[in-house]
Amino acid sequence: MKKKGRMLVIDDEPSMQEVLKKLLNDDGYEVAVASSGKEGLHKLEQSGYDLVICDVMMPDMNGLQTLEEIKRLAPEQMVIMITAYGSVEDAVSSIKSGAFDYITRPYKNEAVLNAVQRAVRQRSLIEENINLRNILKKYRFENMVGKNKKMQDMFKLTLQVAPSKSTVLIEGESGTGKELVATAIHQNSPRASKSFVVVNCGTVPADLLESNLFGHVKGAFTGAISSKKGLFEIADGGSIFFDEIGNINLETQAKLLRVIQEKKFMRLGGVDNIQVDVRIIAATNKKLKEIMERGEFREDLFYRLNVINIPLPPLRERKDDIPLLVSHFLQKYCEENKKKLCNITPEAMAYLESYHWPGNVRELQNIIERAVVLATTDIIGKELLPDYIINPAVSLNFPVQFPSNSLSFKEMVHEFERKLILNSLKMANGVQKKAAELLKINPTTFSEMLKRLNIANK
Ligand SMILES: Nc1ncnc2c1ncn2[C@@H]1O[C@H](COP(=O)(O)OP(=O)(O)OP(=O)(O)O)[C@@H](O)[C@H]1O
Ligand SMILES: [Mg+2]
């Protein structure tokens, strides 16, 4: 049978060593013993232990000195101290010096086993988090993290296209990292030392957008008291990033097309052509092709922008990246908030992995930031996650196309009932009684419905 963990008991009294050794052996742990702090330290140097249990009262090097030395050599080592009855001072010093817990003599076996179990669990939690941080190092690209195949392919493509001058169109839902990709392209291009100008097409009114982009000459419009350079001129030699390009109107699209084709433009109100050398990167969270098909986006501009297309998958399609992203954001926000590096419990991680992330990476990032700020220890458990992550509401989309030219009203209702039943069974892990409760119907009616709707449970 696999042992539950390896323990090292440091105690100068052989009888105490024996008692602890037997207790822990019986509970499935592997136990080594040392009779002094010095011997204990030597054993620790030789091999690793999940937990050290150390008596405070020992001749020569006492328990507290031993603890300090252990923590100096291996700050992450889990240690439980055994203190004498009534010695509050030792207990306080132990915790201050980094012990995980202390047990006061005389102790009950149960108290020892409880403390040991908690320490071992904590240790494996820390180990998992350390492991994750090590894996993370391999999967970083610029400011991005991703080990999912689609992300790895995307990193490769980004590096491949970066050195060229080709126009790039980045497509992805909100919060998937489009701006990070655009930045990475610029950073890996020969233009990296020149400006990277971001133009947010979503929030700026059309005429302001044009004067921002192309600049204006003195007197071009009321209030134009002097001439002004536009963003294209500022980005000369560098890159310009059009965020939410799907929002620009047809008139501005025509002007943009001209810049792309002829590499020149005029300031508003001006007569001189201005020549620029700018690499264009665009992003959209809407399907540009669909906007184009509706006649709201110029076809010629679409093809000019879409020379290289970089699709960014939504987070729900790359859930294997969630643990790495969590670990990345934990490090980021612990550092920013000057907190000790936080570890996340497997339970909290499981909740994060099962959520569907409509707001993608940005939403995950915000949730981790919140958890780190609210945390009072260095452990992030599920209680630090928002309620909607722990109890996600099930949204029931209509299961059939409506209006339907093939299904009758009765058939549509039938489909909807089926969907309700299937969802409730899923939420109740297949337990019919629980599923019936969720639907607020009695179990007999529920099981009749299963038959009528021809649903096989399990
Ligand atoms: N792969 C990733 N690794 C690390 N951080 C990421 C990753 N993807 C996104 N982020 C972070 O998530 C946030 C959103 O990213 P970004 O602003 O690039 O998304 P976006 O697609 O431009 O979103 P929007 O359409 O809403 O503008 C940023 O703070 C970014 O740092
Ligand atoms: Mg963005």
CSV table of C-alpha atoms and ligand atoms in Angstrom, one decimal:
chain,number,residue,atom,x,y,z
A,1,MET,CA,0.0,0.0,0.0
A,2,LYS,CA,1.3,3.5,-0.8
A,3,LYS,CA,2.3,5.4,2.3
A,4,LYS,CA,0.4,8.6,3.1
A,5,GLY,CA,3.6,10.5,3.6
A,6,ARG,CA,7.1,10.5,5.1
A,7,MET,CA,7.5,11.8,8.6
A,8,LEU,CA,10.6,12.7,10.7
A,9,VAL,CA,10.2,12.6,14.4
A,10,ILE,CA,12.9,14.5,16.4
A,11,ASP,CA,12.8,13.7,20.1
A,12,ASP,CA,15.5,12.9,22.6
A,13,GLU,CA,13.4,10.5,24.6
A,14,PRO,CA,13.3,7.0,23.0
A,15,SER,CA,9.9,6.2,24.6
A,16,MET,CA,8.4,9.3,23.0
A,17,GLN,CA,9.9,8.4,19.7
A,18,GLU,CA,8.4,5.0,19.9
A,19,VAL,CA,4.9,6.2,20.8
A,20,LEU,CA,4.8,8.6,17.9
A,21,LYS,CA,6.3,6.2,15.5
A,22,LYS,CA,3.7,3.5,16.3
A,23,LEU,CA,0.8,6.0,16.2
A,24,LEU,CA,1.9,7.3,12.8
A,25,ASN,CA,2.8,3.9,11.3
A,26,ASP,CA,-0.6,2.6,12.3
A,27,ASP,CA,-2.2,5.4,10.4
A,28,GLY,CA,-0.3,4.7,7.2
A,29,TYR,CA,2.7,7.0,7.4
A,30,GLU,CA,6.4,6.1,7.0
A,31,VAL,CA,8.3,7.3,10.0
A,32,ALA,CA,12.0,8.0,10.6
A,33,VAL,CA,13.3,9.1,14.0
A,34,ALA,CA,16.2,11.3,15.2
A,35,SER,CA,17.3,11.7,18.8
A,36,SER,CA,18.7,15.3,18.5
A,37,GLY,CA,18.3,18.5,16.6
A,38,LYS,CA,21.6,17.8,15.0
A,39,GLU,CA,20.7,14.3,13.8
A,40,GLY,CA,17.4,15.6,12.6
A,41,LEU,CA,19.0,18.2,10.5
A,42,HIS,CA,21.4,15.7,9.1
A,43,LYS,CA,18.6,13.4,8.1
A,44,LEU,CA,16.7,16.3,6.5
A,45,GLU,CA,19.8,17.0,4.4
A,46,GLN,CA,20.0,13.4,3.3
A,47,SER,CA,16.4,13.1,2.1
A,48,GLY,CA,13.1,14.9,2.0
A,49,TYR,CA,10.3,14.5,4.5
A,50,ASP,CA,6.7,15.7,4.1
A,51,LEU,CA,6.6,16.6,7.8
A,52,VAL,CA,8.9,17.1,10.7
A,53,ILE,CA,7.5,16.6,14.3
A,54,CYS,CA,9.9,18.1,16.7
A,55,ASP,CA,9.9,18.2,20.5
A,56,VAL,CA,10.7,21.6,22.0
A,57,MET,CA,12.5,20.3,25.1
A,58,MET,CA,15.8,18.8,24.1
A,59,PRO,CA,19.3,19.1,25.5
A,60,ASP,CA,22.0,20.9,23.5
A,61,MET,CA,20.2,22.3,20.5
A,62,ASN,CA,16.6,22.7,21.7
A,63,GLY,CA,13.5,22.3,19.5
A,64,LEU,CA,13.1,26.0,18.8
A,65,GLN,CA,16.7,26.3,17.6
A,66,THR,CA,16.3,23.2,15.5
A,67,LEU,CA,13.1,24.7,14.0
A,68,GLU,CA,14.9,27.9,13.1
A,69,GLU,CA,17.7,26.0,11.4
A,70,ILE,CA,15.3,23.9,9.5
A,71,LYS,CA,13.4,27.0,8.3
A,72,ARG,CA,16.7,28.6,7.3
A,73,LEU,CA,17.7,25.7,5.2
A,74,ALA,CA,14.3,24.8,3.8
A,75,PRO,CA,11.7,27.6,4.3
A,76,GLU,CA,8.9,25.5,2.8
A,77,GLN,CA,9.4,22.5,5.2
A,78,MET,CA,6.3,21.6,7.2
A,79,VAL,CA,7.1,21.4,11.0
A,80,ILE,CA,4.8,20.6,13.9
A,81,MET,CA,6.3,21.3,17.4
A,82,ILE,CA,5.5,19.5,20.6
A,83,THR,CA,5.4,21.9,23.5
A,84,ALA,CA,5.2,21.3,27.2
A,85,TYR,CA,1.9,21.7,29.1
A,86,GLY,CA,1.3,25.4,29.9
A,87,SER,CA,4.2,26.7,27.9
A,88,VAL,CA,2.3,29.3,25.9
A,89,GLU,CA,5.6,31.1,25.1
A,90,ASP,CA,7.1,28.1,23.3
A,91,ALA,CA,3.9,27.7,21.3
A,92,VAL,CA,3.9,31.3,20.3
A,93,SER,CA,7.6,31.2,19.4
A,94,SER,CA,7.1,28.1,17.3
A,95,ILE,CA,4.4,29.7,15.2
A,96,LYS,CA,6.4,32.9,14.8
A,97,SER,CA,9.4,30.9,13.7
A,98,GLY,CA,7.3,29.2,10.9
A,99,ALA,CA,6.0,26.0,12.5
A,100,PHE,CA,2.7,24.9,10.8
A,101,ASP,CA,1.2,24.0,14.2
A,102,TYR,CA,2.0,22.9,17.7
A,103,ILE,CA,0.7,20.1,19.9
A,104,THR,CA,0.8,20.4,23.7
A,105,ARG,CA,1.8,17.6,25.9
A,106,PRO,CA,0.1,15.5,27.2
A,107,TYR,CA,-1.7,15.0,23.9
A,108,LYS,CA,-4.5,12.8,22.6
A,109,ASN,CA,-3.7,10.6,19.6
A,110,GLU,CA,-6.5,12.1,17.7
A,111,ALA,CA,-5.1,15.6,18.1
A,112,VAL,CA,-1.8,14.5,16.7
A,113,LEU,CA,-3.3,12.7,13.8
A,114,ASN,CA,-5.5,15.7,13.0
A,115,ALA,CA,-2.7,18.1,13.0
A,116,VAL,CA,-0.5,15.7,10.9
A,117,GLN,CA,-3.3,15.2,8.4
A,118,ARG,CA,-3.8,19.0,8.0
A,119,ALA,CA,-0.1,19.5,7.6
A,120,VAL,CA,0.2,16.8,4.9
A,121,ARG,CA,-2.8,18.2,3.0
A,122,GLN,CA,-1.3,21.6,3.1
A,123,ARG,CA,2.0,20.3,2.0
A,124,SER,CA,0.5,18.6,-1.0
A,125,LEU,CA,-1.4,21.8,-1.8
A,126,ILE,CA,1.8,23.8,-1.8
A,127,GLU,CA,3.6,21.1,-3.8
A,128,GLU,CA,0.9,21.2,-6.5
A,129,ASN,CA,1.2,25.0,-6.6
A,130,ILE,CA,5.0,24.9,-6.9
A,131,ASN,CA,4.6,22.3,-9.6
A,132,LEU,CA,2.2,24.6,-11.5
A,133,ARG,CA,4.7,27.5,-11.2
A,134,ASN,CA,7.4,25.3,-12.7
A,135,ILE,CA,5.3,24.2,-15.6
A,136,LEU,CA,4.3,27.9,-16.1
A,137,LYS,CA,7.8,28.9,-16.9
A,138,LYS,CA,7.8,26.7,-20.0
A,139,TYR,CA,4.6,28.1,-21.3
A,140,ARG,CA,5.2,31.8,-21.3
A,141,PHE,CA,5.3,33.9,-24.4
A,142,GLU,CA,5.8,37.6,-23.9
A,143,ASN,CA,3.1,38.5,-21.4
A,144,MET,CA,1.0,35.6,-22.3
A,145,VAL,CA,0.5,32.2,-20.9
A,146,GLY,CA,-0.8,29.2,-22.7
A,147,LYS,CA,0.0,25.5,-23.1
A,148,ASN,CA,-3.2,24.6,-25.0
A,149,LYS,CA,-2.4,23.4,-28.6
A,150,LYS,CA,-4.4,26.3,-30.1
A,151,MET,CA,-2.4,28.8,-28.0
A,152,GLN,CA,0.9,27.3,-28.8
A,153,ASP,CA,0.1,27.4,-32.5
A,154,MET,CA,-1.0,31.0,-32.1
A,155,PHE,CA,2.3,31.9,-30.4
A,156,LYS,CA,4.2,30.2,-33.3
A,157,LEU,CA,2.2,32.1,-35.9
A,158,THR,CA,2.7,35.4,-34.0
A,159,LEU,CA,6.4,34.9,-34.0
A,160,GLN,CA,6.4,33.9,-37.7
A,161,VAL,CA,4.4,37.0,-38.9
A,162,ALA,CA,6.0,39.5,-36.5
A,163,PRO,CA,9.1,40.4,-38.6
A,164,SER,CA,7.1,41.0,-41.8
A,165,LYS,CA,5.1,44.2,-42.6
A,166,SER,CA,1.9,42.3,-43.4
A,167,THR,CA,-1.3,43.5,-42.0
A,168,VAL,CA,-2.7,41.2,-39.3
A,169,LEU,CA,-6.3,40.8,-38.2
A,170,ILE,CA,-6.8,39.3,-34.7
A,171,GLU,CA,-10.2,37.9,-34.0
A,172,GLY,CA,-11.5,36.8,-30.6
A,173,GLU,CA,-14.2,37.4,-28.0
A,174,SER,CA,-13.7,40.1,-25.5
A,175,GLY,CA,-11.0,39.4,-22.9
A,176,THR,CA,-9.2,36.7,-24.9
A,177,GLY,CA,-6.0,38.6,-25.2
A,178,LYS,CA,-6.1,40.4,-28.5
A,179,GLU,CA,-4.2,43.4,-27.3
A,180,LEU,CA,-1.5,41.2,-25.9
A,181,VAL,CA,-1.1,39.5,-29.2
A,182,ALA,CA,-0.9,42.8,-31.1
A,183,THR,CA,1.8,44.0,-28.6
A,184,ALA,CA,3.7,40.8,-29.0
A,185,ILE,CA,3.7,41.2,-32.8
A,186,HIS,CA,5.1,44.7,-32.5
A,187,GLN,CA,7.7,43.7,-29.8
A,188,ASN,CA,9.0,40.9,-32.0
A,189,SER,CA,9.2,43.0,-35.1
A,190,PRO,CA,12.1,45.2,-36.3
A,191,ARG,CA,9.9,48.1,-35.4
A,192,ALA,CA,10.0,47.3,-31.7
A,193,SER,CA,12.0,50.4,-30.8
A,194,LYS,CA,9.5,52.7,-32.5
A,195,SER,CA,6.0,53.6,-31.3
A,196,PHE,CA,3.1,51.2,-30.9
A,197,VAL,CA,0.0,53.3,-31.2
A,198,VAL,CA,-3.4,51.9,-30.0
A,199,VAL,CA,-6.5,53.3,-31.6
A,200,ASN,CA,-9.7,52.4,-29.9
A,201,CYS,CA,-12.3,52.5,-32.6
A,202,GLY,CA,-15.1,51.5,-30.3
A,203,THR,CA,-15.4,54.6,-28.1
A,204,VAL,CA,-14.4,57.5,-30.3
A,205,PRO,CA,-17.0,59.4,-32.4
A,206,ALA,CA,-16.3,59.2,-36.1
A,207,ASP,CA,-15.1,62.8,-36.8
A,208,LEU,CA,-12.9,62.8,-33.8
A,209,LEU,CA,-11.5,59.4,-34.8
A,210,GLU,CA,-10.5,60.9,-38.2
A,211,SER,CA,-8.9,63.9,-36.8
A,212,ASN,CA,-7.0,61.7,-34.3
A,213,LEU,CA,-5.8,59.4,-37.1
A,214,PHE,CA,-4.9,61.9,-39.7
A,215,GLY,CA,-4.3,65.1,-37.8
A,216,HIS,CA,-5.5,68.4,-39.0
A,217,VAL,CA,-4.2,71.7,-40.3
A,218,LYS,CA,-4.8,75.1,-38.7
A,219,GLY,CA,-8.4,76.2,-39.3
A,220,ALA,CA,-9.6,72.8,-40.6
A,221,PHE,CA,-12.6,73.1,-38.3
A,222,THR,CA,-13.9,75.4,-35.5
A,223,GLY,CA,-11.4,75.1,-32.7
A,224,ALA,CA,-8.5,73.9,-34.8
A,225,ILE,CA,-6.3,76.8,-33.7
A,226,SER,CA,-3.1,75.1,-34.7
A,227,SER,CA,-2.1,72.2,-36.9
A,228,LYS,CA,-1.7,68.8,-35.3
A,229,LYS,CA,-0.1,65.6,-36.1
A,230,GLY,CA,-2.3,62.5,-36.3
A,231,LEU,CA,-1.6,59.0,-34.9
A,232,PHE,CA,-0.4,57.8,-38.3
A,233,GLU,CA,2.4,60.3,-38.3
A,234,ILE,CA,3.2,59.5,-34.6
A,235,ALA,CA,3.3,55.8,-35.5
A,236,ASP,CA,5.7,56.4,-38.5
A,237,GLY,CA,8.3,53.6,-38.5
A,238,GLY,CA,6.3,51.7,-35.9
A,239,SER,CA,2.9,49.9,-35.7
A,240,ILE,CA,-0.6,51.1,-35.3
A,241,PHE,CA,-3.2,48.9,-33.6
A,242,PHE,CA,-6.9,49.3,-34.5
A,243,ASP,CA,-8.9,47.8,-31.7
A,244,GLU,CA,-12.5,47.0,-32.4
A,245,ILE,CA,-12.1,47.8,-36.1
A,246,GLY,CA,-15.6,46.6,-36.8
A,247,ASN,CA,-16.9,49.8,-35.3
A,248,ILE,CA,-15.5,52.3,-37.7
A,249,ASN,CA,-18.0,53.8,-40.2
A,250,LEU,CA,-17.9,53.3,-44.0
A,251,GLU,CA,-16.5,56.8,-44.6
A,252,THR,CA,-13.5,56.3,-42.4
A,253,GLN,CA,-13.0,52.8,-43.8
A,254,ALA,CA,-12.5,54.3,-47.2
A,255,LYS,CA,-9.8,56.6,-45.9
A,256,LEU,CA,-8.1,53.8,-44.0
A,257,LEU,CA,-8.1,51.7,-47.2
A,258,ARG,CA,-6.3,54.5,-49.0
A,259,VAL,CA,-3.6,54.7,-46.4
A,260,ILE,CA,-3.1,51.0,-46.6
A,261,GLN,CA,-3.0,50.9,-50.3
A,262,GLU,CA,-1.1,54.1,-51.0
A,263,LYS,CA,0.7,54.6,-47.7
A,264,LYS,CA,-0.2,58.2,-47.8
A,265,PHE,CA,-2.9,60.5,-46.6
A,266,MET,CA,-3.8,64.1,-46.0
A,267,ARG,CA,-4.3,65.9,-42.7
A,268,LEU,CA,-7.9,67.1,-42.3
A,269,GLY,CA,-8.3,70.4,-44.2
A,270,GLY,CA,-4.8,69.9,-45.7
A,271,VAL,CA,-3.7,69.6,-49.3
A,272,ASP,CA,-0.4,67.9,-49.0
A,273,ASN,CA,0.0,64.1,-49.1
A,274,ILE,CA,1.9,62.7,-46.1
A,275,GLN,CA,3.9,59.5,-46.6
A,276,VAL,CA,4.2,57.1,-43.7
A,277,ASP,CA,5.7,53.7,-43.0
A,278,VAL,CA,3.3,52.0,-40.6
A,279,ARG,CA,2.5,48.4,-39.9
A,280,ILE,CA,-1.2,47.9,-39.4
A,281,ILE,CA,-2.6,45.4,-36.9
A,282,ALA,CA,-6.4,45.2,-36.3
A,283,ALA,CA,-8.6,43.4,-33.8
A,284,THR,CA,-12.2,42.6,-33.6
A,285,ASN,CA,-14.5,40.9,-31.2
A,286,LYS,CA,-17.2,40.6,-33.8
A,287,LYS,CA,-17.2,38.4,-36.8
A,288,LEU,CA,-15.9,40.9,-39.4
A,289,LYS,CA,-17.0,38.7,-42.2
A,290,GLU,CA,-20.6,38.9,-41.0
A,291,ILE,CA,-20.5,42.7,-40.7
A,292,MET,CA,-19.1,42.7,-44.2
A,293,GLU,CA,-21.9,40.5,-45.5
A,294,ARG,CA,-24.5,43.0,-43.9
A,295,GLY,CA,-22.8,45.7,-46.0
A,296,GLU,CA,-21.4,47.6,-43.0
A,297,PHE,CA,-17.8,46.8,-43.6
A,298,ARG,CA,-16.0,47.3,-46.9
A,299,GLU,CA,-15.1,44.0,-48.6
A,300,ASP,CA,-11.8,45.5,-50.0
A,301,LEU,CA,-10.8,46.7,-46.6
A,302,PHE,CA,-11.6,43.4,-45.0
A,303,TYR,CA,-9.3,41.6,-47.4
A,304,ARG,CA,-6.6,44.1,-47.0
A,305,LEU,CA,-6.7,43.7,-43.2
A,306,ASN,CA,-7.1,40.0,-43.2
A,307,VAL,CA,-3.8,39.2,-44.9
A,308,ILE,CA,-2.8,37.2,-41.9
A,309,ASN,CA,-5.6,36.1,-39.6
A,310,ILE,CA,-4.9,35.2,-36.0
A,311,PRO,CA,-7.9,33.6,-34.2
A,312,LEU,CA,-8.0,33.7,-30.4
A,313,PRO,CA,-10.0,30.9,-28.9
A,314,PRO,CA,-12.4,31.7,-26.0
A,315,LEU,CA,-11.2,30.4,-22.6
A,316,ARG,CA,-14.0,27.8,-22.5
A,317,GLU,CA,-12.3,26.1,-25.4
A,318,ARG,CA,-8.9,25.9,-23.7
A,319,LYS,CA,-9.8,25.0,-20.2
A,320,ASP,CA,-6.5,23.2,-19.8
A,321,ASP,CA,-4.9,26.6,-19.6
A,322,ILE,CA,-6.9,27.7,-16.5
A,323,PRO,CA,-4.5,26.3,-13.8
A,324,LEU,CA,-1.6,28.0,-15.5
A,325,LEU,CA,-3.4,31.3,-15.9
A,326,VAL,CA,-4.5,31.1,-12.2
A,327,SER,CA,-0.9,30.5,-11.1
A,328,HIS,CA,0.3,33.3,-13.3
A,329,PHE,CA,-2.3,35.8,-11.9
A,330,LEU,CA,-1.7,34.6,-8.3
A,331,GLN,CA,2.0,35.6,-8.7
A,332,LYS,CA,1.1,38.8,-10.4
A,333,TYR,CA,-1.4,40.0,-7.8
A,334,CYS,CA,0.5,38.7,-4.7
A,335,GLU,CA,3.5,40.7,-5.9
A,336,GLU,CA,1.4,43.8,-6.7
A,337,ASN,CA,-0.2,43.7,-3.3
A,338,LYS,CA,3.1,42.8,-1.6
A,339,LYS,CA,1.6,39.7,-0.1
A,340,LYS,CA,3.3,36.3,0.5
A,341,LEU,CA,2.8,34.1,-2.6
A,342,CYS,CA,-0.7,32.5,-2.4
A,343,ASN,CA,-1.5,28.9,-3.1
A,344,ILE,CA,-4.9,27.8,-4.3
A,345,THR,CA,-6.8,24.8,-3.0
A,346,PRO,CA,-7.6,22.0,-5.5
A,347,GLU,CA,-11.3,22.5,-4.6
A,348,ALA,CA,-11.2,26.2,-5.6
A,349,MET,CA,-9.3,25.3,-8.8
A,350,ALA,CA,-11.9,22.7,-9.7
A,351,TYR,CA,-14.6,25.4,-9.5
A,352,LEU,CA,-12.6,27.7,-11.7
A,353,GLU,CA,-12.0,24.9,-14.2
A,354,SER,CA,-15.7,24.1,-14.5
A,355,TYR,CA,-17.0,27.7,-15.0
A,356,HIS,CA,-17.7,28.7,-18.6
A,357,TRP,CA,-15.9,32.2,-18.6
A,358,PRO,CA,-18.1,34.4,-20.8
A,359,GLY,CA,-15.6,37.3,-20.0
A,360,ASN,CA,-12.6,35.0,-20.9
A,361,VAL,CA,-9.2,35.6,-19.5
A,362,ARG,CA,-10.0,39.1,-18.3
A,363,GLU,CA,-12.8,37.7,-16.1
A,364,LEU,CA,-10.5,35.1,-14.6
A,365,GLN,CA,-7.9,37.7,-14.0
A,366,ASN,CA,-10.3,39.9,-12.1
A,367,ILE,CA,-11.5,37.1,-9.9
A,368,ILE,CA,-8.0,36.1,-8.9
A,369,GLU,CA,-7.1,39.8,-8.2
A,370,ARG,CA,-10.2,40.0,-5.9
A,371,ALA,CA,-9.3,36.7,-4.1
A,372,VAL,CA,-5.8,37.8,-3.5
A,373,VAL,CA,-6.9,41.2,-2.1
A,374,LEU,CA,-9.5,39.6,0.2
A,375,ALA,CA,-7.3,36.7,1.4
A,376,THR,CA,-6.3,36.9,5.0
A,377,THR,CA,-3.9,33.9,4.8
A,378,ASP,CA,-1.7,32.6,1.9
A,379,ILE,CA,-4.3,30.0,0.9
A,380,ILE,CA,-7.0,30.8,-1.6
A,381,GLY,CA,-10.0,28.5,-1.0
A,382,LYS,CA,-13.5,28.5,-2.6
A,383,GLU,CA,-14.9,30.9,0.0
A,384,LEU,CA,-12.8,33.6,-1.8
A,385,LEU,CA,-14.5,33.0,-5.1
A,386,PRO,CA,-17.7,34.9,-6.1
A,387,ASP,CA,-20.9,33.1,-5.5
A,388,TYR,CA,-21.8,32.9,-9.2
A,389,ILE,CA,-18.7,30.7,-9.8
A,390,ILE,CA,-19.6,28.3,-7.0
A,391,ASN,CA,-23.3,28.2,-7.9
A,392,PRO,CA,-23.5,29.0,-11.6
A,393,ALA,CA,-27.0,29.6,-12.8
A,394,VAL,CA,-27.9,27.2,-15.5
A,395,SER,CA,-29.1,29.2,-18.5
A,396,LEU,CA,-31.6,27.4,-20.6
A,397,ASN,CA,-31.4,28.4,-24.1
A,398,PHE,CA,-34.3,27.4,-26.3
A,399,PRO,CA,-33.4,23.9,-27.5
A,400,VAL,CA,-34.9,24.1,-30.9
A,401,GLN,CA,-34.9,26.7,-33.7
A,402,PHE,CA,-37.9,29.1,-33.4
A,403,PRO,CA,-40.0,29.6,-35.4
A,404,SER,CA,-39.7,26.1,-36.7
A,405,ASN,CA,-41.3,25.0,-39.9
A,406,SER,CA,-41.1,21.3,-39.1
A,407,LEU,CA,-41.9,21.0,-35.4
A,408,SER,CA,-45.4,21.4,-33.9
A,409,PHE,CA,-46.0,23.3,-30.6
A,410,LYS,CA,-46.3,20.0,-28.8
A,411,GLU,CA,-43.0,18.8,-30.1
A,412,MET,CA,-41.2,22.0,-29.1
A,413,VAL,CA,-42.6,21.8,-25.6
A,414,HIS,CA,-41.4,18.2,-25.5
A,415,GLU,CA,-37.9,19.2,-26.5
A,416,PHE,CA,-37.9,21.9,-23.8
A,417,GLU,CA,-39.0,19.4,-21.1
A,418,ARG,CA,-36.3,17.1,-22.2
A,419,LYS,CA,-33.7,19.8,-21.9
A,420,LEU,CA,-34.9,20.7,-18.4
A,421,ILE,CA,-34.8,17.1,-17.2
A,422,LEU,CA,-31.4,16.5,-18.7
A,423,ASN,CA,-29.9,19.6,-17.2
A,424,SER,CA,-31.3,18.9,-13.8
A,425,LEU,CA,-29.9,15.3,-13.9
A,426,LYS,CA,-26.6,16.7,-14.9
A,427,MET,CA,-26.6,19.2,-12.0
A,428,ALA,CA,-27.7,16.4,-9.6
A,429,ASN,CA,-24.9,14.1,-10.8
A,430,GLY,CA,-27.5,11.6,-12.0
A,431,VAL,CA,-29.3,11.4,-8.6
A,432,GLN,CA,-33.0,11.4,-9.6
A,433,LYS,CA,-34.4,12.5,-6.2
A,434,LYS,CA,-32.1,15.5,-6.2
A,435,ALA,CA,-32.9,16.4,-9.8
A,436,ALA,CA,-36.6,16.2,-8.9
A,437,GLU,CA,-36.0,18.6,-6.0
A,438,LEU,CA,-34.2,21.1,-8.3
A,439,LEU,CA,-37.3,21.1,-10.6
A,440,LYS,CA,-39.6,21.3,-7.6
A,441,ILE,CA,-41.6,18.2,-8.7
A,442,ASN,CA,-42.1,15.0,-6.7
A,443,PRO,CA,-39.8,12.1,-7.5
A,444,THR,CA,-42.6,9.9,-8.8
A,445,THR,CA,-43.7,12.5,-11.4
A,446,PHE,CA,-40.0,12.9,-12.3
A,447,SER,CA,-39.5,9.2,-13.0
A,448,GLU,CA,-42.8,9.1,-15.0
A,449,MET,CA,-41.4,12.0,-17.0
A,450,LEU,CA,-38.2,10.2,-17.7
A,451,LYS,CA,-40.2,7.3,-19.2
A,452,ARG,CA,-42.5,9.5,-21.2
A,453,LEU,CA,-39.7,11.5,-22.6
A,454,ASN,CA,-37.6,8.4,-23.3
A,455,ILE,CA,-34.7,9.5,-21.2
A,456,ALA,CA,-32.4,6.8,-19.9
A,457,ASN,CA,-30.7,7.9,-16.7
A,458,LYS,CA,-27.1,6.5,-16.4
B,1,LIG,N1,-2.9,34.2,-22.4
B,1,LIG,C1,-2.9,35.2,-21.5
B,1,LIG,N2,-2.0,35.1,-20.5
B,1,LIG,C2,-1.9,36.1,-19.6
B,1,LIG,N3,-2.8,37.1,-19.5
B,1,LIG,C3,-3.7,37.2,-20.4
B,1,LIG,C4,-3.8,36.3,-21.5
B,1,LIG,N4,-4.8,36.6,-22.3
B,1,LIG,C5,-5.4,37.7,-21.7
B,1,LIG,N5,-4.7,38.1,-20.6
B,1,LIG,C6,-5.0,39.2,-19.8
B,1,LIG,O1,-6.4,39.4,-19.8
B,1,LIG,C7,-6.8,40.8,-20.0
B,1,LIG,C8,-7.5,41.0,-21.3
B,1,LIG,O2,-6.6,40.9,-22.4
B,1,LIG,P1,-6.7,41.9,-23.7
B,1,LIG,O3,-7.0,43.2,-23.2
B,1,LIG,O4,-5.5,41.6,-24.5
B,1,LIG,O5,-8.0,41.2,-24.3
B,1,LIG,P2,-8.9,41.7,-25.5
B,1,LIG,O6,-9.1,40.5,-26.4
B,1,LIG,O7,-8.2,42.9,-26.2
B,1,LIG,O8,-10.2,42.1,-24.9
B,1,LIG,P3,-11.3,43.3,-25.4
B,1,LIG,O9,-11.9,42.7,-26.6
B,1,LIG,O10,-12.3,43.3,-24.3
B,1,LIG,O11,-10.5,44.5,-25.6
B,1,LIG,C9,-5.5,41.6,-20.0
B,1,LIG,O12,-5.3,42.1,-18.7
B,1,LIG,C10,-4.4,40.5,-20.3
B,1,LIG,O13,-3.2,40.9,-19.6
B,2,MG,MG,-8.8,44.8,-26.3
